[in-house]
Structures are given as structure tokens and as C-alpha cells.
């Protein structure tokens, strides 16, 4: 049984490491924004948004979008307003359309610049998963705190993929339980794609019904074995308290059979699960093309539409 569990742990961790393999080729005619506080396309202010009070700095937006890329899709020195670390980053398919639709003084799109690595026995030189997500979490909280205090009228949308979804999910969980850097009423919504700590019934699922759970929940019982394969990658299980007051504002998007967010809950049943998990590995890289996640659309297109709706029609609370 120990051998079987070890094999399952190895396979699942390999899949977890694949969190950043979304390398869908894409092109864009968008010109880079050199000045993060000016430039970008012009657009009329969307309905439902109001200019920032005169007591705030002129750059304060009505809405700040915080985007958290997945593993190997970011870097600690990347430009948060014009990220270049990975031109094929999945999150660019969400952030670039929003930057094209709104001027930065209305919607400020900020991408988390963090190491985004996942050390394993074949890449011992990389930062550990624990350290990487801790770095990302710290930067998200610092940005929320800075903008929240500087711009009292600004509200936030958060969206992330894979390791980035775990980071933002943890931050939103704290905010929803009144433990975060801003109050829950400042969060218009969060969209988490392939969250490794996803639970059925926690947050809202706009897609198809799922039977599994996040990989960090499925693997928590064998966390000790995980450390032999990926040192410093703690499988932390479910989030205590879920998303609290923000539960109805958090969208949990996951593809069936993506073992990052839809892992089997009975991994201890032996080595026969390994083949199924390996075959499902490619699913994690297909969110920009897979219309089986949310019928008749793709995850990134759905999130862009969701963001437009919340920006143009702020919810009444």
C-alpha cells in the first residue's frame, strides 16, 4: 500500500507541477503601456461607476483587477501593468481584453509579479511551492492594502489560475472572514480557475457538476510522501471557514478530470488510479479552448464577460 500511495502521490504532484504548462500560442496587436498610470485605450466610463472623490489621487480607479498567473507564468521583477515574463500566460487572455476595454484610470489591471515556481526532485534549484505562494500572497495583500488605503472608493475584482488561484482563494478566504487587508464590501467578486483547494459546495460553480476536490485536499492525507517528491510543497487541505461572507461572490471554475481541482477523493485505492490521472494531465492546459468546462464558452471568455458585468453593473449590497 505504501508503494501504491507513493506512486499516486508522485503522479498527482507531477500534475500539480504542470500548473504552469498552459502554453497556448496567441498574438496581440495591443501596444505596451509604458506608463502604468496613463495611456491605454480610451473608453467612456461604464454605467454604474463614478469618478473618484477629489480627495483621492487622480490615478485611483473605480475598480482594480488583480490577476494571479499560474506556475512558471510570472516572475518577481515582472511589470504588473504589462507582464512579459511569459507571453503565453493563460491569464493574459483575461487581462488584455479588460485593458483594451477600459482606460487605466477607470479599471486598473494589476498582475501579481511573483516567482511562481514549484520545486521538485528534478528541479531542486527552483523555489518551493510553499515559498512561492507565500511570496505571491504577500504581494497581493500589500497591493490590496496600498490601494485600499490610498483609494477609499476603489473596489476589487480578483482572478487567478492554478497556483495563482490558490493564492487568491486564500486571500479571499481571509477577507470573507474579516481577517484580510481590505473589508469584504470592497470585493466585487473573485474568479478562481483550477484552484488546488477547491471544494464542492464552497463558492459558486458556473460550470458542469464535479465529483472530485482540489489536489491539495486529496493529497493532504499523504502529505508526508509528497515531501519526498516536492520538498516544501505542503498539501494544506480545505480552507477553514471557506470564503465566509464572500461565498456567493467567488466563482470556482474547474474542468472535469483536471486533477489540480477535480482530483479523486479516494487516492488511497492504489496504483490503478495512476493511469487515469496521467491521461487527465493535459486537461489543465486547455482552459482557453475547452468548452466542456462551461457549456458553449471557454473559461477565459466567461471570466472576461463576468468581469465586464461586475465593472459596468456594480452589485447592490
CSV table of C-alpha atoms in Angstrom, one decimal:
chain,number,residue,atom,x,y,z
A,1,UNK,CA,0.0,0.0,0.0
A,2,UNK,CA,2.8,2.4,0.8
A,3,UNK,CA,4.3,1.8,-2.7
A,4,UNK,CA,0.8,2.5,-4.2
A,5,UNK,CA,0.4,5.7,-2.3
A,6,UNK,CA,3.8,6.8,-3.3
A,7,UNK,CA,3.1,6.3,-7.0
A,8,UNK,CA,-0.2,8.1,-6.7
A,9,UNK,CA,1.5,11.0,-4.8
A,10,UNK,CA,4.2,11.2,-7.5
A,11,UNK,CA,1.6,11.3,-10.3
A,12,UNK,CA,-0.6,13.9,-8.6
A,13,UNK,CA,2.4,16.1,-7.8
A,14,UNK,CA,3.6,15.9,-11.3
A,15,UNK,CA,0.2,17.1,-12.4
A,16,UNK,CA,0.4,19.9,-9.8
A,17,UNK,CA,3.7,20.9,-11.2
A,18,UNK,CA,2.1,21.2,-14.5
A,19,UNK,CA,0.1,24.1,-13.3
A,20,UNK,CA,2.0,26.4,-15.5
A,21,UNK,CA,2.1,24.5,-18.7
A,22,UNK,CA,-0.7,26.5,-20.4
A,23,UNK,CA,1.4,27.4,-23.5
A,24,UNK,CA,-1.4,28.2,-26.0
A,25,UNK,CA,0.0,30.3,-28.7
A,26,UNK,CA,-1.6,33.7,-29.1
A,27,UNK,CA,-0.8,37.0,-30.8
A,28,UNK,CA,-1.9,40.5,-29.9
A,29,UNK,CA,-1.7,43.9,-31.6
A,30,UNK,CA,-2.0,45.7,-28.3
A,31,UNK,CA,0.7,48.3,-27.8
A,32,UNK,CA,2.5,48.0,-24.5
A,33,UNK,CA,1.6,50.6,-21.8
A,34,UNK,CA,4.8,52.3,-20.8
A,35,UNK,CA,3.2,54.5,-18.2
A,36,UNK,CA,1.1,52.4,-15.8
A,37,UNK,CA,-1.0,55.4,-14.7
A,38,UNK,CA,-1.7,56.9,-18.2
A,39,UNK,CA,-2.2,55.5,-21.6
A,40,UNK,CA,-4.1,52.5,-22.8
A,41,UNK,CA,-7.2,52.7,-25.0
A,42,UNK,CA,-9.8,55.3,-24.4
A,43,UNK,CA,-13.3,54.4,-23.4
A,44,UNK,CA,-16.3,56.1,-21.8
A,45,UNK,CA,-16.8,55.5,-18.1
A,46,UNK,CA,-19.0,52.4,-17.7
A,47,UNK,CA,-22.5,52.7,-16.3
A,48,UNK,CA,-22.7,52.3,-12.6
A,49,UNK,CA,-19.2,53.7,-11.9
A,50,UNK,CA,-18.4,57.1,-10.6
A,51,UNK,CA,-15.2,59.2,-10.6
A,52,UNK,CA,-13.0,59.0,-7.5
A,53,UNK,CA,-13.5,61.7,-4.9
A,54,UNK,CA,-11.2,64.7,-5.3
A,55,UNK,CA,-9.5,63.8,-2.1
A,56,UNK,CA,-8.1,60.7,-3.7
A,57,UNK,CA,-5.1,60.7,-6.1
A,58,UNK,CA,-6.1,61.2,-9.7
A,59,UNK,CA,-4.9,57.7,-10.7
A,60,UNK,CA,-7.4,55.9,-8.3
A,61,UNK,CA,-9.6,53.7,-10.4
A,62,UNK,CA,-13.2,52.8,-9.9
A,63,UNK,CA,-12.2,49.1,-10.0
A,64,UNK,CA,-8.8,47.4,-9.6
A,65,UNK,CA,-8.5,43.9,-11.2
A,66,UNK,CA,-5.8,41.7,-9.5
A,67,UNK,CA,-4.7,38.8,-11.7
A,68,UNK,CA,-2.5,36.0,-10.4
A,69,UNK,CA,-0.8,33.8,-13.0
A,70,UNK,CA,-0.1,30.1,-12.5
A,71,UNK,CA,3.2,28.3,-12.1
A,72,UNK,CA,6.0,29.4,-14.4
A,73,UNK,CA,3.8,32.2,-15.8
A,74,UNK,CA,5.2,35.1,-13.7
A,75,UNK,CA,8.4,36.5,-12.2
A,76,UNK,CA,9.2,38.6,-9.2
A,77,UNK,CA,10.5,41.5,-11.3
A,78,UNK,CA,7.8,41.4,-13.9
A,79,UNK,CA,5.9,44.6,-14.8
A,80,UNK,CA,2.5,44.2,-13.1
A,81,UNK,CA,0.8,46.5,-15.7
A,82,UNK,CA,2.4,45.0,-18.8
A,83,UNK,CA,3.6,41.5,-17.8
A,84,UNK,CA,6.3,40.0,-20.0
A,85,UNK,CA,7.6,37.0,-18.0
A,86,UNK,CA,5.6,34.5,-20.1
A,87,UNK,CA,3.9,35.9,-23.2
A,88,UNK,CA,1.8,32.7,-23.4
A,89,UNK,CA,0.4,33.1,-19.9
A,90,UNK,CA,-3.2,32.0,-19.7
A,91,UNK,CA,-4.2,35.0,-17.6
A,92,UNK,CA,-3.2,37.4,-20.4
A,93,UNK,CA,-6.3,36.1,-22.3
A,94,UNK,CA,-8.3,37.7,-19.5
A,95,UNK,CA,-6.4,40.8,-18.5
A,96,UNK,CA,-5.6,42.1,-22.0
A,97,UNK,CA,-9.2,42.3,-23.1
A,98,UNK,CA,-10.0,44.2,-20.0
A,99,UNK,CA,-7.1,46.6,-20.5
A,100,UNK,CA,-8.3,47.1,-24.1
A,101,UNK,CA,-11.9,47.9,-22.9
A,102,UNK,CA,-11.2,50.4,-20.2
A,103,UNK,CA,-8.8,53.3,-19.5
A,104,UNK,CA,-6.5,52.6,-16.6
A,105,UNK,CA,-8.0,55.4,-14.5
A,106,UNK,CA,-11.3,53.5,-14.6
A,107,UNK,CA,-10.1,49.9,-14.4
A,108,UNK,CA,-6.6,49.3,-13.2
A,109,UNK,CA,-5.4,45.8,-14.1
A,110,UNK,CA,-2.5,44.6,-11.9
A,111,UNK,CA,-0.8,41.2,-12.4
A,112,UNK,CA,1.0,39.7,-9.4
A,113,UNK,CA,4.7,39.7,-10.0
A,114,UNK,CA,5.9,36.6,-8.1
A,115,UNK,CA,8.4,33.8,-8.6
A,116,UNK,CA,5.6,31.2,-9.5
A,117,UNK,CA,7.8,28.1,-9.2
A,118,UNK,CA,7.3,24.6,-7.7
A,119,UNK,CA,10.5,22.8,-6.6
A,120,UNK,CA,10.7,19.1,-7.3
A,121,UNK,CA,13.3,16.4,-7.3
A,122,UNK,CA,14.2,17.1,-10.9
A,123,UNK,CA,14.4,20.9,-10.4
A,124,UNK,CA,15.9,21.4,-7.0
A,125,UNK,CA,17.2,24.9,-7.9
A,126,UNK,CA,13.6,26.3,-8.1
A,127,UNK,CA,11.7,28.0,-5.2
A,128,UNK,CA,9.5,25.7,-3.3
A,129,UNK,CA,5.7,25.8,-3.7
A,130,UNK,CA,5.3,27.0,-0.1
A,131,UNK,CA,7.8,29.8,-0.5
A,132,UNK,CA,6.4,30.8,-4.0
A,133,UNK,CA,2.8,31.0,-2.9
A,134,UNK,CA,3.8,32.8,0.3
A,135,UNK,CA,5.6,35.4,-1.8
A,136,UNK,CA,2.6,35.8,-4.1
A,137,UNK,CA,0.2,36.0,-1.1
A,138,UNK,CA,2.3,38.8,0.5
A,139,UNK,CA,2.4,40.8,-2.7
A,140,UNK,CA,-1.4,40.5,-3.2
A,141,UNK,CA,-2.0,41.6,0.3
A,142,UNK,CA,0.4,44.5,0.0
A,143,UNK,CA,-1.3,45.7,-3.2
A,144,UNK,CA,-4.8,45.4,-1.7
A,145,UNK,CA,-3.7,47.3,1.4
A,146,UNK,CA,-1.9,50.0,-0.5
A,147,UNK,CA,-4.8,50.7,-3.0
A,148,UNK,CA,-7.4,50.1,-0.3
A,149,UNK,CA,-5.9,52.8,2.0
A,150,UNK,CA,-4.9,55.2,-0.8
A,151,UNK,CA,-8.2,55.0,-2.8
A,152,UNK,CA,-11.1,54.6,-0.4
A,153,UNK,CA,-13.7,54.4,-3.3
A,154,UNK,CA,-11.9,51.7,-5.3
A,155,UNK,CA,-13.4,48.2,-5.3
A,156,UNK,CA,-11.7,45.0,-6.4
A,157,UNK,CA,-12.0,42.1,-8.8
A,158,UNK,CA,-9.7,39.1,-8.3
A,159,UNK,CA,-8.9,36.3,-10.7
A,160,UNK,CA,-6.2,33.7,-10.9
A,161,UNK,CA,-5.2,30.4,-12.4
A,162,UNK,CA,-3.7,27.3,-10.8
A,163,UNK,CA,-1.1,28.4,-8.2
A,164,UNK,CA,-2.5,31.9,-8.7
A,165,UNK,CA,-6.0,30.7,-7.9
A,166,UNK,CA,-4.8,29.1,-4.7
A,167,UNK,CA,-3.1,32.3,-3.6
A,168,UNK,CA,-6.2,34.5,-4.4
A,169,UNK,CA,-8.5,31.9,-2.9
A,170,UNK,CA,-6.6,32.0,0.4
A,171,UNK,CA,-6.6,35.8,0.5
A,172,UNK,CA,-10.4,36.0,-0.3
A,173,UNK,CA,-11.0,33.4,2.4
A,174,UNK,CA,-9.3,35.7,4.9
A,175,UNK,CA,-11.2,38.8,3.7
A,176,UNK,CA,-14.5,37.0,3.8
A,177,UNK,CA,-13.8,36.1,7.4
A,178,UNK,CA,-12.8,39.7,8.3
A,179,UNK,CA,-9.1,38.9,8.6
A,180,UNK,CA,-7.8,40.4,5.3
A,181,UNK,CA,-6.2,43.6,4.2
A,182,UNK,CA,-9.5,45.2,3.0
A,183,UNK,CA,-13.1,44.7,4.1
A,184,UNK,CA,-15.4,42.2,2.3
A,185,UNK,CA,-17.6,45.0,1.0
A,186,UNK,CA,-14.7,46.2,-1.2
A,187,UNK,CA,-14.6,42.9,-3.2
A,188,UNK,CA,-17.0,42.8,-6.1
A,189,UNK,CA,-16.1,39.2,-7.0
A,190,UNK,CA,-13.4,36.6,-7.4
A,191,UNK,CA,-13.0,34.1,-10.2
A,192,UNK,CA,-10.7,31.1,-9.4
A,193,UNK,CA,-9.7,28.8,-12.3
A,194,UNK,CA,-8.2,25.4,-11.4
A,195,UNK,CA,-8.0,26.1,-7.6
A,196,UNK,CA,-6.0,23.4,-5.9
A,197,UNK,CA,-8.0,23.8,-2.7
A,198,UNK,CA,-11.5,23.7,-4.4
A,199,UNK,CA,-14.4,22.1,-2.5
A,200,UNK,CA,-17.8,21.2,-3.9
A,201,UNK,CA,-20.4,23.5,-2.3
A,202,UNK,CA,-17.9,26.2,-1.4
A,203,UNK,CA,-18.2,29.2,-3.7
A,204,UNK,CA,-20.2,29.2,-6.9
A,205,UNK,CA,-19.7,26.8,-9.7
A,206,UNK,CA,-20.8,28.3,-13.1
A,207,UNK,CA,-19.8,25.2,-15.0
A,208,UNK,CA,-20.5,21.5,-15.0
A,209,UNK,CA,-21.0,19.4,-11.9
A,210,UNK,CA,-17.8,18.0,-10.4
A,211,UNK,CA,-17.2,14.9,-8.3
A,212,UNK,CA,-13.6,15.5,-7.2
A,213,UNK,CA,-11.8,18.0,-5.0
A,214,UNK,CA,-8.7,20.2,-5.2
A,215,UNK,CA,-5.4,18.3,-5.3
A,216,UNK,CA,-4.3,19.8,-2.0
A,217,UNK,CA,-7.3,18.3,-0.3
A,218,UNK,CA,-7.0,14.9,-1.9
A,219,UNK,CA,-3.3,14.8,-1.2
A,220,UNK,CA,-3.3,16.0,2.4
A,221,UNK,CA,-3.6,12.5,3.9
A,222,UNK,CA,-0.3,11.6,2.2
A,223,UNK,CA,1.5,14.9,2.7
A,224,UNK,CA,4.5,13.2,4.2
A,225,UNK,CA,5.1,11.2,1.0
A,226,UNK,CA,4.7,14.4,-1.1
A,227,UNK,CA,7.8,15.9,0.6
A,228,UNK,CA,10.0,13.2,-0.9
A,229,UNK,CA,8.9,14.3,-4.4
A,230,UNK,CA,8.4,18.0,-4.0
A,231,UNK,CA,10.2,19.3,-0.8
A,232,UNK,CA,8.4,22.3,0.6
A,233,UNK,CA,5.1,21.7,-1.1
A,234,UNK,CA,2.7,21.4,1.8
A,235,UNK,CA,-0.7,20.0,0.9
A,236,UNK,CA,-2.9,22.1,3.2
A,237,UNK,CA,-6.3,20.6,2.6
A,238,UNK,CA,-9.5,22.6,2.6
A,239,UNK,CA,-9.7,26.3,3.7
A,240,UNK,CA,-11.1,26.6,7.2
A,241,UNK,CA,-14.2,28.6,7.1
A,242,UNK,CA,-14.4,28.6,3.3
A,243,UNK,CA,-14.9,32.1,1.8
A,244,UNK,CA,-17.1,33.4,4.7
A,245,UNK,CA,-19.2,36.4,3.7
A,246,UNK,CA,-17.8,36.3,0.2
A,247,UNK,CA,-19.0,32.8,-0.7
A,248,UNK,CA,-21.7,34.0,-3.1
A,249,UNK,CA,-19.1,36.3,-4.9
A,250,UNK,CA,-16.5,33.6,-5.5
A,251,UNK,CA,-16.7,31.7,-8.8
A,252,UNK,CA,-14.9,28.3,-8.8
A,253,UNK,CA,-14.1,27.2,-12.4
A,254,UNK,CA,-12.7,23.7,-12.9
A,255,UNK,CA,-12.5,21.3,-15.8
A,256,UNK,CA,-13.8,17.8,-15.1
A,257,UNK,CA,-10.8,15.4,-14.6
A,258,UNK,CA,-8.3,18.3,-14.1
A,259,UNK,CA,-6.5,16.7,-11.1
A,260,UNK,CA,-5.4,20.1,-9.9
A,261,UNK,CA,-9.0,21.0,-8.9
A,262,UNK,CA,-11.0,17.8,-9.6
A,263,UNK,CA,-8.8,15.1,-8.1
A,264,UNK,CA,-10.4,11.8,-6.9
A,265,UNK,CA,-11.1,11.8,-3.2
A,266,UNK,CA,-10.1,8.1,-2.9
A,267,UNK,CA,-6.5,8.3,-4.0
A,268,UNK,CA,-5.6,5.6,-1.4
A,269,UNK,CA,-7.3,2.9,-3.5
A,270,UNK,CA,-4.0,2.1,-5.2
A,271,UNK,CA,-1.9,2.2,-8.3
A,272,UNK,CA,-4.7,1.7,-10.7
A,273,UNK,CA,-5.6,5.4,-10.4
A,274,UNK,CA,-2.2,6.4,-11.8
A,275,UNK,CA,-3.1,5.8,-15.5
A,276,UNK,CA,-6.4,7.8,-15.2
A,277,UNK,CA,-4.5,10.7,-13.6
A,278,UNK,CA,-1.8,10.7,-16.2
A,279,UNK,CA,-4.3,10.7,-19.1
A,280,UNK,CA,-6.1,13.7,-17.5
A,281,UNK,CA,-2.9,15.7,-17.2
A,282,UNK,CA,-3.4,17.6,-20.5
A,283,UNK,CA,-6.8,18.9,-19.3
A,284,UNK,CA,-5.1,21.5,-17.1
A,285,UNK,CA,-3.6,23.2,-20.2
A,286,UNK,CA,-6.8,23.5,-22.2
A,287,UNK,CA,-8.9,26.2,-20.3
A,288,UNK,CA,-8.6,28.6,-23.2
A,289,UNK,CA,-10.0,26.0,-25.6
A,290,UNK,CA,-12.2,23.6,-23.6
A,291,UNK,CA,-15.9,24.3,-23.9
A,292,UNK,CA,-16.7,21.3,-21.7
A,293,UNK,CA,-16.0,23.3,-18.5
A,294,UNK,CA,-18.7,25.9,-19.0
A,295,UNK,CA,-21.1,24.9,-21.8
A,296,UNK,CA,-20.9,27.0,-25.0
A,297,UNK,CA,-17.9,29.1,-23.9
A,298,UNK,CA,-14.4,28.8,-22.5
A,299,UNK,CA,-13.2,29.7,-19.0
A,300,UNK,CA,-11.3,32.8,-20.0
A,301,UNK,CA,-14.1,34.1,-22.2
A,302,UNK,CA,-16.6,33.5,-19.3
A,303,UNK,CA,-14.4,35.4,-16.8
A,304,UNK,CA,-14.0,38.4,-19.2
A,305,UNK,CA,-17.8,38.6,-19.6
A,306,UNK,CA,-18.2,38.2,-15.8
A,307,UNK,CA,-15.7,41.0,-15.1
A,308,UNK,CA,-17.4,43.3,-17.7
A,309,UNK,CA,-20.8,42.8,-15.9
A,310,UNK,CA,-19.4,43.5,-12.5
A,311,UNK,CA,-17.5,46.5,-13.7
A,312,UNK,CA,-20.4,48.0,-15.6
A,313,UNK,CA,-23.1,47.0,-13.1
A,314,UNK,CA,-21.8,47.0,-9.6
A,315,UNK,CA,-23.8,44.8,-7.3
A,316,UNK,CA,-26.1,46.3,-4.7
A,317,UNK,CA,-25.3,45.1,-1.2
